[in-house]
Amino acid sequence: MGKFKLSALMLAMFAASSALAAAESEAQTSKEKPQIEEDLEVIEVRGFSRSLIQSLNQKRFTDTVSEQLSADDLGALPDVSMADALTRLPGISAVRTGGQAAEINIRGMSGGFVFSTLNGREQVSTSGSRSIEFDQYPSELISSAAVYKSPKASLIEGGVAGTVELQTASPLSNDQKHKFVVNARGMFNDRASEVNDATEYGDRISFSYQGKYLDDTLGVALGYARLFQPSVATQFIGLAYNDNKDVDGLANDTGGPELKPENEYISEGFELQHLGGEETRNGYMAAIEWAPVDNFKLKSDVFLSRFDTESFARGFRVKLGGPSASYANAQLEGNSVIGASVNRTSKSYTRVEIVNDDNQDFDEVDSYGINADWQVTDRLNVNMDVSLSRAKSNFRNGLLWALVAEDANAQEPVLDNNVSINYQLNGLNLPDVGFNQAAAFSDIDRVMVSKYGIYPFKNEDEVKAYRLDFKYELENSVFSSVEFGARYSDREYSNNRSVFEYGDDGAFSASEPPLKLTDDMVDVVDWQGEFSYFPSYLAIDLDKALNAWFPQGVPQPVTTWGNADGVVDPQGYTTNYSWTMLQSGSVYEEVFSAYAMLNINTEIGGMPVLGNIGVRRVDTDQSATILENVNGDLALGAQNITDSIGIVNQNYLPNVLGTDYVDYLPSLNLNFQLSDNTQLRFAAAKVMSRPPINRLAGDASAQADKTSGKINGSSTNNPFLKPFYADQYDVSYEHYFDESDGALVLAAFYKNIDSFIDTIAIEGFDFKGNGFNVPDFIENPVSGEQVATTNGTYTTAVNNANGGYIRGIELAYTQVFSSLPAPFNGLGFNGSYSYTESEVESITSLGGETMTQGLPGLSKNVLNGTLFYSLDNFETRLNVRYRSDFVSEQVAINEQVVNFDAETVVDFQTSYQFTDSFGMLLQVNNLTDEPTQSYFGNESITGTTQYFGRQVYLGFTYSH
């Protein structure tokens, strides 16, 4: 157990608490506490204006620095998902995946630093990490959302960037006895026609019902939302620079510290692809509330989301062939080659692969909860909550390679080794490319299928949680009430990898020969639009090709050792597939937290002051399963480990490694009521975010050198990783206009983060002390002498000591110009600007030369503006979202962190309400067809250029 240490931040908070307590002697205990909520004026407006005003009022009366998003009814939010809806709030931006927002960034920090709850309960994710994919939450089933930028002790810990709280319906709180809403919209993507076999049309349908029964003591809410949409994109992908050679023949010219003096960095290659497919999301919501007496309420709710994606990627994958290839006319950017004429040699693997990939992703999100709220006495409230959050992801990455033969009709086809590739990168624009085999790419007598591979990723994540909270009202002129409680959660994450491969992606295999294509298996595909100058290629029907190649049925992927070291009988396998075993395993995380918080409601010099002060204690116990390579040593516990098909490996020891730690998280929120319409907030807190849960998964190994006795080990992940910690401070000035028709908010924040995850080599690592089963002595195979082992180097992911600050300002302005003369009184504007900077940097060598990158997720400038207008039953609005360049994971290749160019996304919506119940709506997302573009540290070194198209929705809304 850790010891309780008073940090400077905590001391400052208790000093503030003492000052507030001292103010009690000045306060008149007979004075009534300020009840600002009673002064809330109700403005009778409709539509978007009403939602804005409602959101502002919720922000105004919260006890933390927050942003609020509210809908009048279920289904009233127009956005495709909550990811889109949240990006309209100040300081929040999104990373677009497949053309739509999925992961959100808050105040320049990526999704891994964002904690998320649904109805106050922790949510797990299908992402394989802790980052929530908000596109799995239909906006039609969410009644409100809050983004807490400053925490309080009663909030569940986990958000260094912030905490997103989503809420589903509370039927007993609904104003109407019965409420029924239906939305139906057709959808069209204007780029789908450019992609062969792509779906052009989709639909979006939802309905919800809220009703109250038994004299308003029983409430029922039901909701369903379906989204079916085409998923299309046309893209260029630059691959990383993972090799080097002398391409210009000059000695000692551009070499760096990692290179020979004459060498330059060369890329693995690039890809040109059409993406198409279909996305289907079905969301379900149900809630039952029962309030048999005035002081007790029992609520049970369920939220389910099923998000299925079936997609294909077709086109070219160009492999330049490494240092053995012949380079001519090389063009350099610094020390990196950005253009050349590349020719295959007898030693290189230079080739153009025609790819027809098939991907399937089946995601499930389930959330269940029961909540009991009991007002025991006039002063004491007790709340108990039990919940289960569960997520499953089954991603099947299927790859089909085809290569060019000299003659596909030959009895023993021969690979065409006459390969010449000319390319020139053009920064953020598409490259110039040329292929000497271009005519063959669409010729059925030249192209042959050479390899099929399928690589599933299966993740399951589940957390069970139990929470008990108390609130006791005080008779005190400083502290209005005290809150305290405890929470226990038990989380288990598992990952399963498997594989099936047949053939060869770089040659024609004799033992697993290529497939001759027939006319019914292929279509010739031409490029269109910006990509129209690229050569045509063959799109291959995957099912027909596989049925012809495997007439007895396509073999399924397995988790297997293959012919790895230590295998007794590989059963015919010739490839080492041990990674499927070593990367499969489980992570366990138990958390017990408790908190105490005083709510402040007092006056200082006649000025009302509200807020809270508290501390949260968090005990964490984390561990992960691991297969530890002990080289078959029975004395070290080696066991027979059998894979899914019965292959036995004798080299490994199953083990469980982990750690536990205790944290204290103090927090302070103060709200100074400067006037009836103006307030100043100050907040300070210590916050934490746990590392991505997949980075805790064990894949470690440790071995002793048989000559020296030194033990060395490595691990891509690390079950000993600790959380990210930060001390943060917030100041917010908020002025609300008369008649509650708008607000001006200016905020500043500062976060000092202790550390980030990095991969380093730890010298003198205590292997035995950290749970590794290592010997004290080994036998020298030459001398036969016993050699004492010593601790050597352990290369692993760690919490480094190189943290740093993140700081910024936010400006938000909302105005409904209701005081203007008609018809201009329906005009309004909602906008925000945030500036964020950080000293935190990382390095990247994906583009060859080592360069610095900023903090993932950070855009220095983020702007969001909505101009809206309503007249009688007509409403229209235009939304513009801009974010400056930022760092994030490569769109098409996971775990490559690259630079993204600035982007501006424009959305438009207009609607007309024919009656109180029936209305129509037209919506256009990505109005300007803004692409996503990335680069490797330098704009000249192209990463990805990806176009998604415009999404047009047309439909109606019915409510009664």
Coordinates of N, CA and C in Angstrom, one line a residue, residues 405-488:
A405 N 2.5 -12.4 -64.4 CA 3.3 -13.5 -64.9 C 3.7 -13.2 -66.3
E406 N 4.7 -13.9 -66.8 CA 5.1 -13.8 -68.2 C 4.0 -14.3 -69.1
D407 N 3.4 -15.4 -68.7 CA 2.3 -16.0 -69.4 C 1.4 -16.8 -68.4
A408 N 0.3 -16.3 -68.1 CA -0.6 -17.0 -67.1 C -1.1 -18.3 -67.6
N409 N -1.0 -18.6 -68.9 CA -1.6 -19.8 -69.5 C -0.5 -20.9 -69.5
A410 N 0.7 -20.6 -69.1 CA 1.8 -21.6 -69.2 C 1.5 -22.7 -68.2
Q411 N 2.0 -23.9 -68.5 CA 1.8 -25.0 -67.6 C 2.4 -24.8 -66.2
E412 N 3.6 -24.2 -66.2 CA 4.3 -23.7 -65.0 C 4.6 -22.3 -65.1
P413 N 3.7 -21.4 -64.7 CA 3.8 -20.0 -64.9 C 5.1 -19.4 -64.2
V414 N 5.7 -18.4 -64.9 CA 6.9 -17.8 -64.4 C 6.6 -16.3 -64.1
L415 N 7.1 -15.8 -62.9 CA 6.9 -14.4 -62.6 C 7.6 -13.5 -63.5
D416 N 7.0 -12.4 -64.0 CA 7.6 -11.5 -64.8 C 8.6 -10.6 -64.0
N417 N 9.9 -10.8 -64.2 CA 10.9 -10.1 -63.4 C 11.3 -8.8 -64.0
N418 N 10.7 -8.4 -65.2 CA 11.1 -7.2 -65.8 C 10.2 -6.1 -65.3
V419 N 10.6 -5.5 -64.1 CA 9.8 -4.6 -63.4 C 10.5 -3.2 -63.3
S420 N 9.9 -2.2 -63.8 CA 10.4 -0.8 -63.7 C 9.4 0.1 -63.2
I421 N 9.7 0.9 -62.1 CA 8.7 1.7 -61.5 C 9.3 3.2 -61.4
N422 N 8.5 4.1 -61.9 CA 8.9 5.5 -61.8 C 7.9 6.2 -61.0
Y423 N 8.4 7.0 -60.0 CA 7.5 7.7 -59.1 C 8.1 9.0 -58.7
Q424 N 7.3 10.0 -58.4 CA 7.7 11.3 -57.8 C 6.6 11.7 -56.9
L425 N 6.9 11.8 -55.6 CA 6.0 12.3 -54.6 C 5.8 13.8 -54.8
N426 N 4.5 14.3 -54.6 CA 4.2 15.7 -54.8 C 3.7 16.3 -53.5
G427 N 4.2 16.0 -52.4 CA 3.8 16.5 -51.1 C 2.4 16.1 -50.8
L428 N 1.5 17.0 -50.5 CA 0.1 16.7 -50.2 C -0.8 16.5 -51.4
N429 N -0.2 16.7 -52.6 CA -0.9 16.3 -53.8 C -0.6 14.9 -54.2
L430 N -1.4 14.3 -55.1 CA -1.1 13.0 -55.6 C 0.2 12.9 -56.3
P431 N 0.9 11.7 -56.3 CA 2.2 11.6 -56.9 C 2.1 11.3 -58.4
D432 N 3.2 11.5 -59.1 CA 3.3 11.0 -60.5 C 3.9 9.6 -60.5
V433 N 3.3 8.7 -61.2 CA 3.7 7.3 -61.2 C 3.7 6.8 -62.6
G434 N 4.6 5.8 -62.9 CA 4.6 5.1 -64.1 C 5.1 3.7 -64.0
F435 N 4.5 2.7 -64.7 CA 4.9 1.3 -64.6 C 5.1 0.7 -66.0
N436 N 6.2 0.0 -66.2 CA 6.4 -0.6 -67.5 C 5.4 -1.8 -67.7
Q437 N 4.9 -2.3 -66.6 CA 3.9 -3.4 -66.7 C 2.4 -2.9 -66.7
A438 N 2.2 -1.7 -66.9 CA 0.9 -1.1 -66.8 C -0.2 -1.8 -67.6
A439 N 0.1 -2.2 -68.8 CA -0.8 -2.8 -69.7 C -1.2 -4.2 -69.1
A440 N -0.3 -4.9 -68.4 CA -0.6 -6.2 -67.9 C -1.5 -6.2 -66.7
F441 N -1.6 -5.1 -66.0 CA -2.4 -5.1 -64.8 C -3.9 -5.4 -65.0
S442 N -4.4 -5.2 -66.2 CA -5.8 -5.5 -66.5 C -5.9 -6.7 -67.5
D443 N -4.9 -7.5 -67.7 CA -4.8 -8.6 -68.6 C -4.9 -9.9 -67.9
I444 N -6.0 -10.6 -68.2 CA -6.3 -11.9 -67.5 C -5.3 -13.0 -67.9
D445 N -4.5 -12.7 -69.0 CA -3.5 -13.7 -69.5 C -2.2 -13.4 -68.8
R446 N -2.1 -12.3 -68.0 CA -0.9 -12.0 -67.3 C -1.0 -12.0 -65.8
V447 N -2.1 -11.7 -65.3 CA -2.3 -11.6 -63.8 C -2.7 -12.9 -63.2
M448 N -2.0 -13.4 -62.1 CA -2.4 -14.6 -61.4 C -2.4 -14.3 -59.9
V449 N -3.4 -15.0 -59.3 CA -3.5 -14.9 -57.8 C -2.4 -15.7 -57.2
S450 N -1.6 -15.1 -56.3 CA -0.4 -15.8 -55.8 C -0.5 -16.1 -54.3
K451 N -1.3 -15.4 -53.6 CA -1.4 -15.6 -52.1 C -2.7 -15.2 -51.5
Y452 N -3.2 -15.9 -50.5 CA -4.3 -15.5 -49.7 C -3.9 -15.6 -48.3
G453 N -4.3 -14.6 -47.5 CA -4.0 -14.6 -46.1 C -5.1 -14.0 -45.3
I454 N -5.4 -14.5 -44.1 CA -6.4 -13.9 -43.3 C -5.9 -13.8 -41.9
Y455 N -6.0 -12.6 -41.2 CA -5.4 -12.3 -40.0 C -6.4 -11.7 -39.0
P456 N -7.2 -12.5 -38.3 CA -8.2 -12.0 -37.4 C -7.6 -11.3 -36.2
F457 N -8.3 -10.3 -35.7 CA -8.0 -9.7 -34.4 C -9.3 -9.8 -33.6
K458 N -9.3 -10.6 -32.5 CA -10.5 -10.7 -31.7 C -10.2 -10.1 -30.3
N459 N -11.0 -9.1 -29.9 CA -10.9 -8.5 -28.6 C -12.2 -8.6 -27.8
E460 N -12.1 -8.9 -26.5 CA -13.2 -8.8 -25.6 C -12.8 -8.0 -24.4
D461 N -13.7 -7.1 -24.0 CA -13.4 -6.2 -22.8 C -14.7 -6.1 -22.0
E462 N -14.5 -6.3 -20.7 CA -15.7 -6.3 -19.8 C -15.4 -5.7 -18.5
V463 N -16.2 -4.9 -18.0 CA -16.0 -4.3 -16.6 C -17.4 -4.4 -15.8
K464 N -17.3 -5.0 -14.7 CA -18.4 -5.1 -13.7 C -18.1 -4.0 -12.6
A465 N -19.1 -3.2 -12.3 CA -18.8 -2.2 -11.3 C -20.0 -2.1 -10.3
Y466 N -19.6 -1.7 -9.0 CA -20.5 -1.6 -7.9 C -20.2 -0.2 -7.3
R467 N -21.2 0.6 -7.1 CA -21.0 1.9 -6.5 C -22.0 2.3 -5.5
L468 N -21.6 2.9 -4.4 CA -22.4 3.4 -3.3 C -22.1 4.8 -3.0
D469 N -23.1 5.7 -3.0 CA -22.8 7.1 -2.8 C -23.8 7.7 -1.7
F470 N -23.2 8.6 -0.9 CA -24.0 9.2 0.2 C -23.9 10.7 0.0
K471 N -25.0 11.4 0.3 CA -25.0 12.9 0.3 C -25.8 13.3 1.5
Y472 N -25.1 14.2 2.4 CA -25.8 14.6 3.6 C -25.8 16.2 3.6
E473 N -27.0 16.8 3.7 CA -27.1 18.2 3.7 C -26.7 18.7 5.1
L474 N -25.9 19.8 5.1 CA -25.4 20.4 6.3 C -26.1 21.7 6.6
E475 N -26.1 22.0 7.9 CA -26.5 23.4 8.3 C -25.3 24.2 8.6
N476 N -24.7 24.7 7.5 CA -23.4 25.4 7.6 C -23.4 26.5 6.6
S477 N -22.8 27.6 7.0 CA -22.8 28.8 6.1 C -21.7 28.7 5.0
V478 N -20.9 27.7 5.0 CA -19.8 27.6 4.0 C -20.1 26.3 3.2
F479 N -20.3 25.2 3.9 CA -20.4 23.9 3.2 C -21.9 23.5 3.2
S480 N -22.5 23.4 2.1 CA -23.9 23.1 2.1 C -24.2 21.6 2.3
S481 N -23.2 20.7 1.9 CA -23.4 19.3 2.0 C -22.1 18.6 1.9
V482 N -22.1 17.3 2.3 CA -20.9 16.5 2.2 C -21.4 15.3 1.4
E483 N -20.5 14.9 0.4 CA -20.7 13.6 -0.3 C -19.5 12.7 -0.1
F484 N -19.8 11.4 0.0 CA -18.8 10.4 0.1 C -19.3 9.1 -0.4
G485 N -18.4 8.2 -0.8 CA -18.8 7.0 -1.4 C -17.7 6.1 -1.8
A486 N -18.0 5.0 -2.4 CA -17.0 4.0 -2.8 C -17.4 3.3 -4.1
R487 N -16.4 2.8 -4.8 CA -16.7 2.1 -6.1 C -15.7 1.0 -6.2
Y488 N -16.2 -0.2 -6.7 CA -15.3 -1.3 -7.0 C -15.6 -1.8 -8.4

